[in-house]
Amino acid sequence: MELIEVRQAGPVGTIVLNNGRKHNALSHALVTALIGALQAFRDSDVRVVILRAQPGVKVWSAGHDVSELPEGRRDPLGWDDPLRNLVRTLETHPAPVIAMIEGSVWGGAVETILACDIVIATPESTFAVIPARLGVPYNLSGLMTFMSAGSVRIVKELAFTATPISAERAERVGMINHVVPLAELETFTHQMAATIAANSPLSISVMKEQLRVLAGAKPVSPRGFEKVQGLRRVVYDSHDYAEGIRAFKDKRPPKYLGR
Ligand code: LCV
């Protein structure tokens, strides 16, 4: 069974997450397939991409594949981590990517949809930023993705509570673009895609890149970066990080000691 389904209708490309058994966990294999599909669209005349799951899913994506996370002593979200590569690919893809959401979105999958350009969700959709529940030290560019989608105060609440928020709240705080009833979701999304596809792809792709450059233009000194990396190492070298991963695999609540 293919991990994703890919189709194209004129200038609109669609990628469907298709690994429901693992709740579309963003495994290395699934991410590789996603990146390959985006590259193929890049080489074709696709002017807008819709990223979605199969109709009727309860979980759009459960986030990073926890079974692929290191159990300690190694950065779990380093530069070449599949999730990092996926986020960079989405952010630099020349055509706009619309994330069409139904079901719950977890952890790195929330960052993935926020790396898309437009997010349209059903009222039942939820979004959970999970690192604190797993004991994972999120990385700088990942936090920047969240900060570009919400105020620092909202990002802190999401990150510190690791509790799902509703689509309605996400829209109210500006994290997502539209909340649309399930029965209208596909039509609404495809109408927006058609509107975008009728505009100048060159103008759009340049504005997308300009906005990416401007959004990422936050000065971080080498000392500041090294300090952050040192802090992150304390986390991924900690008992709590190993405990979070182990507890997930053992299907039990984690016992965090703060060290
Ligand atoms: C691997 C999974 C996963 C999964 N990986 O179904 O944000 S960060 O920094 O933390 C980042 C590192 C990240 O994204 O980490 C992952 C964050 N995601 C989560 O913590 C969500 C974990 N999943 C769940 O809480 C539940 O699976 C939900 C609520 C999504 C669905 O619950 P439900 O009871 O419907 P199961 O839990 O039974 O999951 C079905 C199968 O999918 C696997 C899970 O282990 C199970 O596999 P087995 O049947 O082999 O036991 N699975 C679910 N999520 N992220 N595998």
PDB file of C-alpha atoms and ligand atoms in Angstrom:
ATOM      1  CA  MET A   1       0.000   0.000   0.000  1.00  0.00           C
ATOM      2  CA  GLU A   2       1.373   3.423  -0.970  1.00  0.00           C
ATOM      3  CA  LEU A   3       2.132   5.765   1.955  1.00  0.00           C
ATOM      4  CA  ILE A   4       0.720   8.657  -0.055  1.00  0.00           C
ATOM      5  CA  GLU A   5      -1.571   9.094  -3.045  1.00  0.00           C
ATOM      6  CA  VAL A   6      -0.671  11.743  -5.603  1.00  0.00           C
ATOM      7  CA  ARG A   7      -2.921  13.200  -8.268  1.00  0.00           C
ATOM      8  CA  GLN A   8      -3.078  16.240 -10.512  1.00  0.00           C
ATOM      9  CA  ALA A   9      -6.021  18.028 -12.082  1.00  0.00           C
ATOM     10  CA  GLY A  10      -4.690  20.725 -14.382  1.00  0.00           C
ATOM     11  CA  PRO A  11      -2.666  23.213 -12.320  1.00  0.00           C
ATOM     12  CA  VAL A  12      -3.779  21.711  -8.962  1.00  0.00           C
ATOM     13  CA  GLY A  13      -1.741  18.899  -7.424  1.00  0.00           C
ATOM     14  CA  THR A  14      -3.070  16.860  -4.492  1.00  0.00           C
ATOM     15  CA  ILE A  15      -1.067  14.733  -2.035  1.00  0.00           C
ATOM     16  CA  VAL A  16      -3.071  12.411   0.236  1.00  0.00           C
ATOM     17  CA  LEU A  17      -1.502  10.938   3.399  1.00  0.00           C
ATOM     18  CA  ASN A  18      -2.381   7.254   3.191  1.00  0.00           C
ATOM     19  CA  ASN A  19      -0.878   5.430   6.200  1.00  0.00           C
ATOM     20  CA  GLY A  20      -3.925   5.344   8.462  1.00  0.00           C
ATOM     21  CA  ARG A  21      -2.673   2.255  10.317  1.00  0.00           C
ATOM     22  CA  LYS A  22       0.093   4.410  11.846  1.00  0.00           C
ATOM     23  CA  HIS A  23      -2.100   7.522  11.852  1.00  0.00           C
ATOM     24  CA  ASN A  24       0.056   9.007   9.097  1.00  0.00           C
ATOM     25  CA  ALA A  25       3.010   9.243  11.494  1.00  0.00           C
ATOM     26  CA  LEU A  26       5.718  11.236   9.707  1.00  0.00           C
ATOM     27  CA  SER A  27       8.170   8.394   9.269  1.00  0.00           C
ATOM     28  CA  HIS A  28      11.295   8.712   7.176  1.00  0.00           C
ATOM     29  CA  ALA A  29       9.600   6.696   4.421  1.00  0.00           C
ATOM     30  CA  LEU A  30       6.433   8.816   4.428  1.00  0.00           C
ATOM     31  CA  VAL A  31       8.410  12.069   4.454  1.00  0.00           C
ATOM     32  CA  THR A  32      10.607  10.817   1.593  1.00  0.00           C
ATOM     33  CA  ALA A  33       7.480  10.089  -0.439  1.00  0.00           C
ATOM     34  CA  LEU A  34       6.045  13.534   0.350  1.00  0.00           C
ATOM     35  CA  ILE A  35       9.250  15.297  -0.670  1.00  0.00           C
ATOM     36  CA  GLY A  36       9.402  13.237  -3.879  1.00  0.00           C
ATOM     37  CA  ALA A  37       5.832  14.215  -4.766  1.00  0.00           C
ATOM     38  CA  LEU A  38       6.540  17.900  -4.173  1.00  0.00           C
ATOM     39  CA  GLN A  39       9.673  17.672  -6.325  1.00  0.00           C
ATOM     40  CA  ALA A  40       7.640  16.070  -9.137  1.00  0.00           C
ATOM     41  CA  PHE A  41       5.061  18.863  -8.874  1.00  0.00           C
ATOM     42  CA  ARG A  42       7.940  21.375  -8.942  1.00  0.00           C
ATOM     43  CA  ASP A  43       9.073  19.905 -12.289  1.00  0.00           C
ATOM     44  CA  SER A  44       5.561  20.035 -13.720  1.00  0.00           C
ATOM     45  CA  ASP A  45       3.058  22.849 -14.270  1.00  0.00           C
ATOM     46  CA  VAL A  46       1.399  22.489 -10.865  1.00  0.00           C
ATOM     47  CA  ARG A  47       0.581  25.953  -9.528  1.00  0.00           C
ATOM     48  CA  VAL A  48      -0.949  25.032  -6.168  1.00  0.00           C
ATOM     49  CA  VAL A  49      -0.723  21.922  -3.980  1.00  0.00           C
ATOM     50  CA  ILE A  50      -3.355  20.533  -1.613  1.00  0.00           C
ATOM     51  CA  LEU A  51      -1.960  18.382   1.229  1.00  0.00           C
ATOM     52  CA  ARG A  52      -4.649  16.236   2.894  1.00  0.00           C
ATOM     53  CA  ALA A  53      -5.403  12.905   4.527  1.00  0.00           C
ATOM     54  CA  GLN A  54      -7.961  10.325   3.415  1.00  0.00           C
ATOM     55  CA  PRO A  55     -11.593  11.463   3.868  1.00  0.00           C
ATOM     56  CA  GLY A  56     -13.054  10.500   7.253  1.00  0.00           C
ATOM     57  CA  VAL A  57      -9.794  10.178   9.202  1.00  0.00           C
ATOM     58  CA  LYS A  58      -9.940  10.751  12.966  1.00  0.00           C
ATOM     59  CA  VAL A  59      -6.194  11.541  12.993  1.00  0.00           C
ATOM     60  CA  TRP A  60      -4.800  13.694  10.157  1.00  0.00           C
ATOM     61  CA  SER A  61      -1.259  12.900  11.348  1.00  0.00           C
ATOM     62  CA  ALA A  62       0.172  11.741  14.680  1.00  0.00           C
ATOM     63  CA  GLY A  63       3.358  13.710  14.062  1.00  0.00           C
ATOM     64  CA  HIS A  64       6.939  12.472  14.040  1.00  0.00           C
ATOM     65  CA  ASP A  65       7.253   8.673  14.031  1.00  0.00           C
ATOM     66  CA  VAL A  66       8.299   8.191  17.663  1.00  0.00           C
ATOM     67  CA  SER A  67       9.752   4.764  16.874  1.00  0.00           C
ATOM     68  CA  GLU A  68      12.355   6.556  14.741  1.00  0.00           C
ATOM     69  CA  LEU A  69      13.396   8.997  17.475  1.00  0.00           C
ATOM     70  CA  PRO A  70      16.754   8.326  19.163  1.00  0.00           C
ATOM     71  CA  GLU A  71      16.398   7.054  22.759  1.00  0.00           C
ATOM     72  CA  GLY A  72      18.919   9.561  24.088  1.00  0.00           C
ATOM     73  CA  ARG A  73      22.382  11.122  23.633  1.00  0.00           C
ATOM     74  CA  ARG A  74      21.552  12.333  20.089  1.00  0.00           C
ATOM     75  CA  ASP A  75      19.659  15.382  18.868  1.00  0.00           C
ATOM     76  CA  PRO A  76      16.168  14.060  17.962  1.00  0.00           C
ATOM     77  CA  LEU A  77      15.454  16.990  15.635  1.00  0.00           C
ATOM     78  CA  GLY A  78      18.785  17.678  13.984  1.00  0.00           C
ATOM     79  CA  TRP A  79      19.258  19.386  10.641  1.00  0.00           C
ATOM     80  CA  ASP A  80      18.806  16.204   8.591  1.00  0.00           C
ATOM     81  CA  ASP A  81      15.844  14.827  10.537  1.00  0.00           C
ATOM     82  CA  PRO A  82      13.060  13.898   8.071  1.00  0.00           C
ATOM     83  CA  LEU A  83      10.635  16.357   9.695  1.00  0.00           C
ATOM     84  CA  ARG A  84      13.141  19.194   9.291  1.00  0.00           C
ATOM     85  CA  ASN A  85      13.663  18.307   5.637  1.00  0.00           C
ATOM     86  CA  LEU A  86       9.892  18.208   5.070  1.00  0.00           C
ATOM     87  CA  VAL A  87       9.325  21.615   6.677  1.00  0.00           C
ATOM     88  CA  ARG A  88      12.117  23.183   4.605  1.00  0.00           C
ATOM     89  CA  THR A  89      10.736  21.585   1.425  1.00  0.00           C
ATOM     90  CA  LEU A  90       7.255  22.937   2.079  1.00  0.00           C
ATOM     91  CA  GLU A  91       8.563  26.414   2.904  1.00  0.00           C
ATOM     92  CA  THR A  92      10.694  26.593  -0.256  1.00  0.00           C
ATOM     93  CA  HIS A  93       8.251  24.903  -2.649  1.00  0.00           C
ATOM     94  CA  PRO A  94       7.548  27.570  -5.299  1.00  0.00           C
ATOM     95  CA  ALA A  95       3.791  26.937  -5.442  1.00  0.00           C
ATOM     96  CA  PRO A  96       1.493  27.615  -2.480  1.00  0.00           C
ATOM     97  CA  VAL A  97       0.635  24.548  -0.407  1.00  0.00           C
ATOM     98  CA  ILE A  98      -2.824  24.390   1.180  1.00  0.00           C
ATOM     99  CA  ALA A  99      -3.166  22.041   4.168  1.00  0.00           C
ATOM    100  CA  MET A 100      -6.720  20.655   4.194  1.00  0.00           C
ATOM    101  CA  ILE A 101      -7.402  19.270   7.667  1.00  0.00           C
ATOM    102  CA  GLU A 102      -9.912  16.902   9.186  1.00  0.00           C
ATOM    103  CA  GLY A 103      -9.171  15.005  12.404  1.00  0.00           C
ATOM    104  CA  SER A 104      -6.496  15.630  14.991  1.00  0.00           C
ATOM    105  CA  VAL A 105      -2.989  16.906  14.236  1.00  0.00           C
ATOM    106  CA  TRP A 106      -0.102  16.137  16.613  1.00  0.00           C
ATOM    107  CA  GLY A 107       3.409  17.364  17.310  1.00  0.00           C
ATOM    108  CA  GLY A 108       5.619  17.718  14.269  1.00  0.00           C
ATOM    109  CA  ALA A 109       2.537  17.418  12.033  1.00  0.00           C
ATOM    110  CA  VAL A 110       1.307  20.720  13.504  1.00  0.00           C
ATOM    111  CA  GLU A 111       4.597  22.293  12.467  1.00  0.00           C
ATOM    112  CA  THR A 112       4.226  20.628   9.056  1.00  0.00           C
ATOM    113  CA  ILE A 113       0.823  22.182   8.385  1.00  0.00           C
ATOM    114  CA  LEU A 114       2.025  25.543   9.710  1.00  0.00           C
ATOM    115  CA  ALA A 115       4.905  25.317   7.216  1.00  0.00           C
ATOM    116  CA  CYS A 116       2.210  25.164   4.545  1.00  0.00           C
ATOM    117  CA  ASP A 117       0.948  28.479   3.228  1.00  0.00           C
ATOM    118  CA  ILE A 118      -2.754  28.197   3.990  1.00  0.00           C
ATOM    119  CA  VAL A 119      -4.556  25.940   6.491  1.00  0.00           C
ATOM    120  CA  ILE A 120      -8.246  25.067   6.129  1.00  0.00           C
ATOM    121  CA  ALA A 121      -9.795  22.802   8.776  1.00  0.00           C
ATOM    122  CA  THR A 122     -13.113  21.378   9.886  1.00  0.00           C
ATOM    123  CA  PRO A 123     -14.628  22.529  13.203  1.00  0.00           C
ATOM    124  CA  GLU A 124     -13.839  19.096  14.716  1.00  0.00           C
ATOM    125  CA  SER A 125     -10.120  19.362  13.917  1.00  0.00           C
ATOM    126  CA  THR A 126      -7.663  19.803  16.793  1.00  0.00           C
ATOM    127  CA  PHE A 127      -3.990  20.777  17.013  1.00  0.00           C
ATOM    128  CA  ALA A 128      -1.566  19.638  19.733  1.00  0.00           C
ATOM    129  CA  VAL A 129       2.048  20.791  20.173  1.00  0.00           C
ATOM    130  CA  ILE A 130       3.547  17.815  21.979  1.00  0.00           C
ATOM    131  CA  PRO A 131       7.309  18.108  22.795  1.00  0.00           C
ATOM    132  CA  ALA A 132       6.734  18.693  26.528  1.00  0.00           C
ATOM    133  CA  ARG A 133       4.583  15.552  26.762  1.00  0.00           C
ATOM    134  CA  LEU A 134       7.363  13.469  25.205  1.00  0.00           C
ATOM    135  CA  GLY A 135      10.237  15.333  26.862  1.00  0.00           C
ATOM    136  CA  VAL A 136      11.619  16.409  23.473  1.00  0.00           C
ATOM    137  CA  PRO A 137      13.734  19.569  23.063  1.00  0.00           C
ATOM    138  CA  TYR A 138      12.144  21.235  20.057  1.00  0.00           C
ATOM    139  CA  ASN A 139      14.581  23.046  17.761  1.00  0.00           C
ATOM    140  CA  LEU A 140      15.004  26.726  16.898  1.00  0.00           C
ATOM    141  CA  SER A 141      13.629  26.732  13.357  1.00  0.00           C
ATOM    142  CA  GLY A 142      10.692  24.623  14.521  1.00  0.00           C
ATOM    143  CA  LEU A 143       9.820  27.165  17.204  1.00  0.00           C
ATOM    144  CA  MET A 144      10.191  29.879  14.555  1.00  0.00           C
ATOM    145  CA  THR A 145       7.559  28.061  12.478  1.00  0.00           C
ATOM    146  CA  PHE A 146       5.186  28.121  15.442  1.00  0.00           C
ATOM    147  CA  MET A 147       6.018  31.763  16.207  1.00  0.00           C
ATOM    148  CA  SER A 148       5.232  32.741  12.623  1.00  0.00           C
ATOM    149  CA  ALA A 149       1.757  31.302  13.125  1.00  0.00           C
ATOM    150  CA  GLY A 150       0.907  32.668  16.536  1.00  0.00           C
ATOM    151  CA  SER A 151       1.989  35.065  19.262  1.00  0.00           C
ATOM    152  CA  VAL A 152       4.710  33.907  21.635  1.00  0.00           C
ATOM    153  CA  ARG A 153       2.069  33.779  24.389  1.00  0.00           C
ATOM    154  CA  ILE A 154      -0.075  31.350  22.372  1.00  0.00           C
ATOM    155  CA  VAL A 155       2.997  29.273  21.414  1.00  0.00           C
ATOM    156  CA  LYS A 156       3.960  29.072  25.109  1.00  0.00           C
ATOM    157  CA  GLU A 157       0.475  27.912  26.087  1.00  0.00           C
ATOM    158  CA  LEU A 158       0.404  25.259  23.347  1.00  0.00           C
ATOM    159  CA  ALA A 159       3.966  24.090  24.054  1.00  0.00           C
ATOM    160  CA  PHE A 160       3.778  24.105  27.874  1.00  0.00           C
ATOM    161  CA  THR A 161       0.337  22.439  28.153  1.00  0.00           C
ATOM    162  CA  ALA A 162       0.812  19.976  25.225  1.00  0.00           C
ATOM    163  CA  THR A 163      -2.990  20.059  25.074  1.00  0.00           C
ATOM    164  CA  PRO A 164      -4.973  20.011  21.806  1.00  0.00           C
ATOM    165  CA  ILE A 165      -6.709  23.249  20.827  1.00  0.00           C
ATOM    166  CA  SER A 166      -9.816  23.444  18.655  1.00  0.00           C
ATOM    167  CA  ALA A 167      -9.860  24.645  15.063  1.00  0.00           C
ATOM    168  CA  GLU A 168     -12.113  27.469  16.176  1.00  0.00           C
ATOM    169  CA  ARG A 169      -9.520  28.675  18.737  1.00  0.00           C
ATOM    170  CA  ALA A 170      -6.689  28.160  16.224  1.00  0.00           C
ATOM    171  CA  GLU A 171      -8.510  30.333  13.713  1.00  0.00           C
ATOM    172  CA  ARG A 172      -9.349  32.959  16.335  1.00  0.00           C
ATOM    173  CA  VAL A 173      -5.679  33.359  17.242  1.00  0.00           C
ATOM    174  CA  GLY A 174      -4.642  33.447  13.577  1.00  0.00           C
ATOM    175  CA  MET A 175      -2.893  30.057  13.489  1.00  0.00           C
ATOM    176  CA  ILE A 176      -5.099  28.738  10.661  1.00  0.00           C
ATOM    177  CA  ASN A 177      -6.959  30.515   7.844  1.00  0.00           C
ATOM    178  CA  HIS A 178     -10.466  29.025   7.712  1.00  0.00           C
ATOM    179  CA  VAL A 179     -12.765  26.684   9.624  1.00  0.00           C
ATOM    180  CA  VAL A 180     -15.199  25.062   7.183  1.00  0.00           C
ATOM    181  CA  PRO A 181     -17.872  22.399   7.810  1.00  0.00           C
ATOM    182  CA  LEU A 182     -16.751  18.935   6.663  1.00  0.00           C
ATOM    183  CA  ALA A 183     -19.436  18.818   3.938  1.00  0.00           C
ATOM    184  CA  GLU A 184     -17.997  21.979   2.359  1.00  0.00           C
ATOM    185  CA  LEU A 185     -14.309  21.395   3.051  1.00  0.00           C
ATOM    186  CA  GLU A 186     -13.290  19.918  -0.320  1.00  0.00           C
ATOM    187  CA  THR A 187     -15.288  22.400  -2.411  1.00  0.00           C
ATOM    188  CA  PHE A 188     -14.041  25.363  -0.394  1.00  0.00           C
ATOM    189  CA  THR A 189     -10.428  24.197  -0.628  1.00  0.00           C
ATOM    190  CA  HIS A 190     -10.576  23.465  -4.354  1.00  0.00           C
ATOM    191  CA  GLN A 191     -12.231  26.832  -5.040  1.00  0.00           C
ATOM    192  CA  MET A 192      -9.372  28.583  -3.248  1.00  0.00           C
ATOM    193  CA  ALA A 193      -6.865  26.438  -5.142  1.00  0.00           C
ATOM    194  CA  ALA A 194      -8.494  27.366  -8.467  1.00  0.00           C
ATOM    195  CA  THR A 195      -8.415  31.064  -7.560  1.00  0.00           C
ATOM    196  CA  ILE A 196      -4.703  30.867  -6.745  1.00  0.00           C
ATOM    197  CA  ALA A 197      -3.958  28.826  -9.887  1.00  0.00           C
ATOM    198  CA  ALA A 198      -5.545  31.548 -12.038  1.00  0.00           C
ATOM    199  CA  ASN A 199      -3.114  34.167 -10.732  1.00  0.00           C
ATOM    200  CA  SER A 200       0.489  34.743 -11.774  1.00  0.00           C
ATOM    201  CA  PRO A 201       2.609  31.788 -10.571  1.00  0.00           C
ATOM    202  CA  LEU A 202       5.785  33.832 -10.874  1.00  0.00           C
ATOM    203  CA  SER A 203       4.449  36.705  -8.765  1.00  0.00           C
ATOM    204  CA  ILE A 204       3.120  34.251  -6.201  1.00  0.00           C
ATOM    205  CA  SER A 205       6.301  32.168  -5.960  1.00  0.00           C
ATOM    206  CA  VAL A 206       8.445  35.280  -5.506  1.00  0.00           C
ATOM    207  CA  MET A 207       6.114  36.701  -2.836  1.00  0.00           C
ATOM    208  CA  LYS A 208       6.135  33.306  -1.078  1.00  0.00           C
ATOM    209  CA  GLU A 209       9.957  33.331  -0.993  1.00  0.00           C
ATOM    210  CA  GLN A 210      10.082  37.002   0.075  1.00  0.00           C
ATOM    211  CA  LEU A 211       7.702  36.288   2.964  1.00  0.00           C
ATOM    212  CA  ARG A 212       9.790  33.249   3.985  1.00  0.00           C
ATOM    213  CA  VAL A 213      12.970  35.336   4.031  1.00  0.00           C
ATOM    214  CA  LEU A 214      11.305  38.169   5.939  1.00  0.00           C
ATOM    215  CA  ALA A 215       9.608  35.835   8.457  1.00  0.00           C
ATOM    216  CA  GLY A 216      12.912  34.103   9.164  1.00  0.00           C
ATOM    217  CA  ALA A 217      14.875  37.339   9.506  1.00  0.00           C
ATOM    218  CA  LYS A 218      15.381  37.176  13.274  1.00  0.00           C
ATOM    219  CA  PRO A 219      18.956  37.985  14.448  1.00  0.00           C
ATOM    220  CA  VAL A 220      20.461  35.163  16.487  1.00  0.00           C
ATOM    221  CA  SER A 221      24.094  35.725  17.427  1.00  0.00           C
ATOM    222  CA  PRO A 222      26.554  32.817  17.247  1.00  0.00           C
ATOM    223  CA  ARG A 223      26.759  32.969  21.042  1.00  0.00           C
ATOM    224  CA  GLY A 224      22.965  32.918  21.276  1.00  0.00           C
ATOM    225  CA  PHE A 225      22.787  29.951  18.920  1.00  0.00           C
ATOM    226  CA  GLU A 226      25.487  28.048  20.800  1.00  0.00           C
ATOM    227  CA  LYS A 227      23.739  28.718  24.111  1.00  0.00           C
ATOM    228  CA  VAL A 228      20.455  27.353  22.720  1.00  0.00           C
ATOM    229  CA  GLN A 229      22.189  24.275  21.336  1.00  0.00           C
ATOM    230  CA  GLY A 230      23.809  23.668  24.726  1.00  0.00           C
ATOM    231  CA  LEU A 231      20.443  23.961  26.455  1.00  0.00           C
ATOM    232  CA  ARG A 232      18.914  21.495  23.954  1.00  0.00           C
ATOM    233  CA  ARG A 233      21.731  19.024  24.574  1.00  0.00           C
ATOM    234  CA  VAL A 234      20.932  19.114  28.297  1.00  0.00           C
ATOM    235  CA  VAL A 235      17.395  18.009  27.396  1.00  0.00           C
ATOM    236  CA  TYR A 236      18.176  15.264  24.920  1.00  0.00           C
ATOM    237  CA  ASP A 237      20.930  13.916  27.196  1.00  0.00           C
ATOM    238  CA  SER A 238      18.498  13.876  30.139  1.00  0.00           C
ATOM    239  CA  HIS A 239      16.698  11.111  31.960  1.00  0.00           C
ATOM    240  CA  ASP A 240      13.397  12.827  31.091  1.00  0.00           C
ATOM    241  CA  TYR A 241      13.969  12.662  27.335  1.00  0.00           C
ATOM    242  CA  ALA A 242      14.752   8.932  27.456  1.00  0.00           C
ATOM    243  CA  GLU A 243      11.802   8.441  29.811  1.00  0.00           C
ATOM    244  CA  GLY A 244       9.397  10.254  27.450  1.00  0.00           C
ATOM    245  CA  ILE A 245      10.345   8.069  24.502  1.00  0.00           C
ATOM    246  CA  ARG A 246      10.345   4.873  26.564  1.00  0.00           C
ATOM    247  CA  ALA A 247       6.945   5.698  28.151  1.00  0.00           C
ATOM    248  CA  PHE A 248       5.432   6.260  24.697  1.00  0.00           C
ATOM    249  CA  LYS A 249       6.718   2.911  23.491  1.00  0.00           C
ATOM    250  CA  ASP A 250       5.565   1.191  26.716  1.00  0.00           C
ATOM    251  CA  LYS A 251       2.159   2.917  26.341  1.00  0.00           C
ATOM    252  CA  ARG A 252       2.314   4.290  29.895  1.00  0.00           C
ATOM    253  CA  PRO A 253       2.332   7.837  31.329  1.00  0.00           C
ATOM    254  CA  PRO A 254       5.872   9.223  31.629  1.00  0.00           C
ATOM    255  CA  LYS A 255       7.394   9.995  35.072  1.00  0.00           C
ATOM    256  CA  TYR A 256       9.432  13.190  34.631  1.00  0.00           C
ATOM    257  CA  LEU A 257      12.093  14.039  37.259  1.00  0.00           C
ATOM    258  CA  GLY A 258      13.222  17.362  35.842  1.00  0.00           C
ATOM    259  CA  ARG A 259      16.706  16.017  35.075  1.00  0.00           C
TER     260      ARG A 259
HETATM  261  C1  LCV B   1       4.759   6.238  15.890  1.00  0.00           C
HETATM  262  C2  LCV B   1       2.510   6.052  16.343  1.00  0.00           C
HETATM  263  C3  LCV B   1       2.404   7.432  16.566  1.00  0.00           C
HETATM  264  C4  LCV B   1       3.580   8.211  16.415  1.00  0.00           C
HETATM  265  N1  LCV B   1       4.735   7.581  16.083  1.00  0.00           N
HETATM  266  O1  LCV B   1      -4.459   5.056  18.207  1.00  0.00           O
HETATM  267  O2  LCV B   1       6.395  17.339  18.642  1.00  0.00           O
HETATM  268  S1  LCV B   1       7.497  16.516  19.103  1.00  0.00           S
HETATM  269  O3  LCV B   1       8.696  17.271  19.420  1.00  0.00           O
HETATM  270  O4  LCV B   1       7.096  15.651  20.233  1.00  0.00           O
HETATM  271  C5  LCV B   1       7.885  15.447  17.791  1.00  0.00           C
HETATM  272  C6  LCV B   1       9.111  14.648  18.108  1.00  0.00           C
HETATM  273  C7  LCV B   1       6.689  14.602  17.466  1.00  0.00           C
HETATM  274  O5  LCV B   1       5.933  14.904  16.552  1.00  0.00           O
HETATM  275  O6  LCV B   1       6.527  13.489  18.288  1.00  0.00           O
HETATM  276  C8  LCV B   1       5.283  12.727  18.061  1.00  0.00           C
HETATM  277  C9  LCV B   1       4.158  13.502  18.731  1.00  0.00           C
HETATM  278  N2  LCV B   1       2.899  12.771  18.568  1.00  0.00           N
HETATM  279  C10 LCV B   1       2.241  12.191  19.594  1.00  0.00           C
HETATM  280  O7  LCV B   1       2.699  12.179  20.747  1.00  0.00           O
HETATM  281  C11 LCV B   1       0.915  11.487  19.262  1.00  0.00           C
HETATM  282  C12 LCV B   1       1.077  10.004  19.629  1.00  0.00           C
HETATM  283  N3  LCV B   1      -0.120   9.262  19.271  1.00  0.00           N
HETATM  284  C13 LCV B   1      -1.248   9.315  20.046  1.00  0.00           C
HETATM  285  O8  LCV B   1      -1.355  10.065  21.031  1.00  0.00           O
HETATM  286  C14 LCV B   1      -2.372   8.408  19.619  1.00  0.00           C
HETATM  287  O9  LCV B   1      -1.842   7.445  18.698  1.00  0.00           O
HETATM  288  C15 LCV B   1      -3.496   9.195  18.884  1.00  0.00           C
HETATM  289  C16 LCV B   1      -4.205  10.106  19.897  1.00  0.00           C
HETATM  290  C17 LCV B   1      -2.884  10.009  17.732  1.00  0.00           C
HETATM  291  C18 LCV B   1      -4.487   8.165  18.316  1.00  0.00           C
HETATM  292  O10 LCV B   1      -4.860   7.299  19.358  1.00  0.00           O
HETATM  293  P1  LCV B   1      -5.555   5.911  18.980  1.00  0.00           P
HETATM  294  O11 LCV B   1      -5.885   5.257  20.280  1.00  0.00           O
HETATM  295  O12 LCV B   1      -6.606   6.157  17.966  1.00  0.00           O
HETATM  296  P2  LCV B   1      -3.196   4.304  18.866  1.00  0.00           P
HETATM  297  O13 LCV B   1      -2.557   5.145  19.895  1.00  0.00           O
HETATM  298  O14 LCV B   1      -3.584   2.906  19.238  1.00  0.00           O
HETATM  299  O15 LCV B   1      -2.196   4.255  17.614  1.00  0.00           O
HETATM  300  C19 LCV B   1      -2.369   3.319  16.552  1.00  0.00           C
HETATM  301  C20 LCV B   1      -0.983   2.866  16.176  1.00  0.00           C
HETATM  302  O16 LCV B   1      -0.240   3.987  15.665  1.00  0.00           O
HETATM  303  C21 LCV B   1       0.948   4.140  16.443  1.00  0.00           C
HETATM  304  C22 LCV B   1       0.644   3.557  17.804  1.00  0.00           C
HETATM  305  O17 LCV B   1       1.844   3.207  18.457  1.00  0.00           O
HETATM  306  C23 LCV B   1      -0.192   2.364  17.385  1.00  0.00           C
HETATM  307  O18 LCV B   1       0.709   1.405  16.870  1.00  0.00           O
HETATM  308  P3  LCV B   1       0.532  -0.130  17.344  1.00  0.00           P
HETATM  309  O19 LCV B   1      -0.865  -0.509  16.910  1.00  0.00           O
HETATM  310  O20 LCV B   1       1.638  -0.836  16.597  1.00  0.00           O
HETATM  311  O21 LCV B   1       0.729  -0.111  18.852  1.00  0.00           O
HETATM  312  N4  LCV B   1       1.291   5.555  16.553  1.00  0.00           N
HETATM  313  C24 LCV B   1       0.456   6.555  16.881  1.00  0.00           C
HETATM  314  N5  LCV B   1       1.117   7.709  16.907  1.00  0.00           N
HETATM  315  N6  LCV B   1       3.580   9.547  16.552  1.00  0.00           N
HETATM  316  N7  LCV B   1       3.672   5.440  16.003  1.00  0.00           N
END
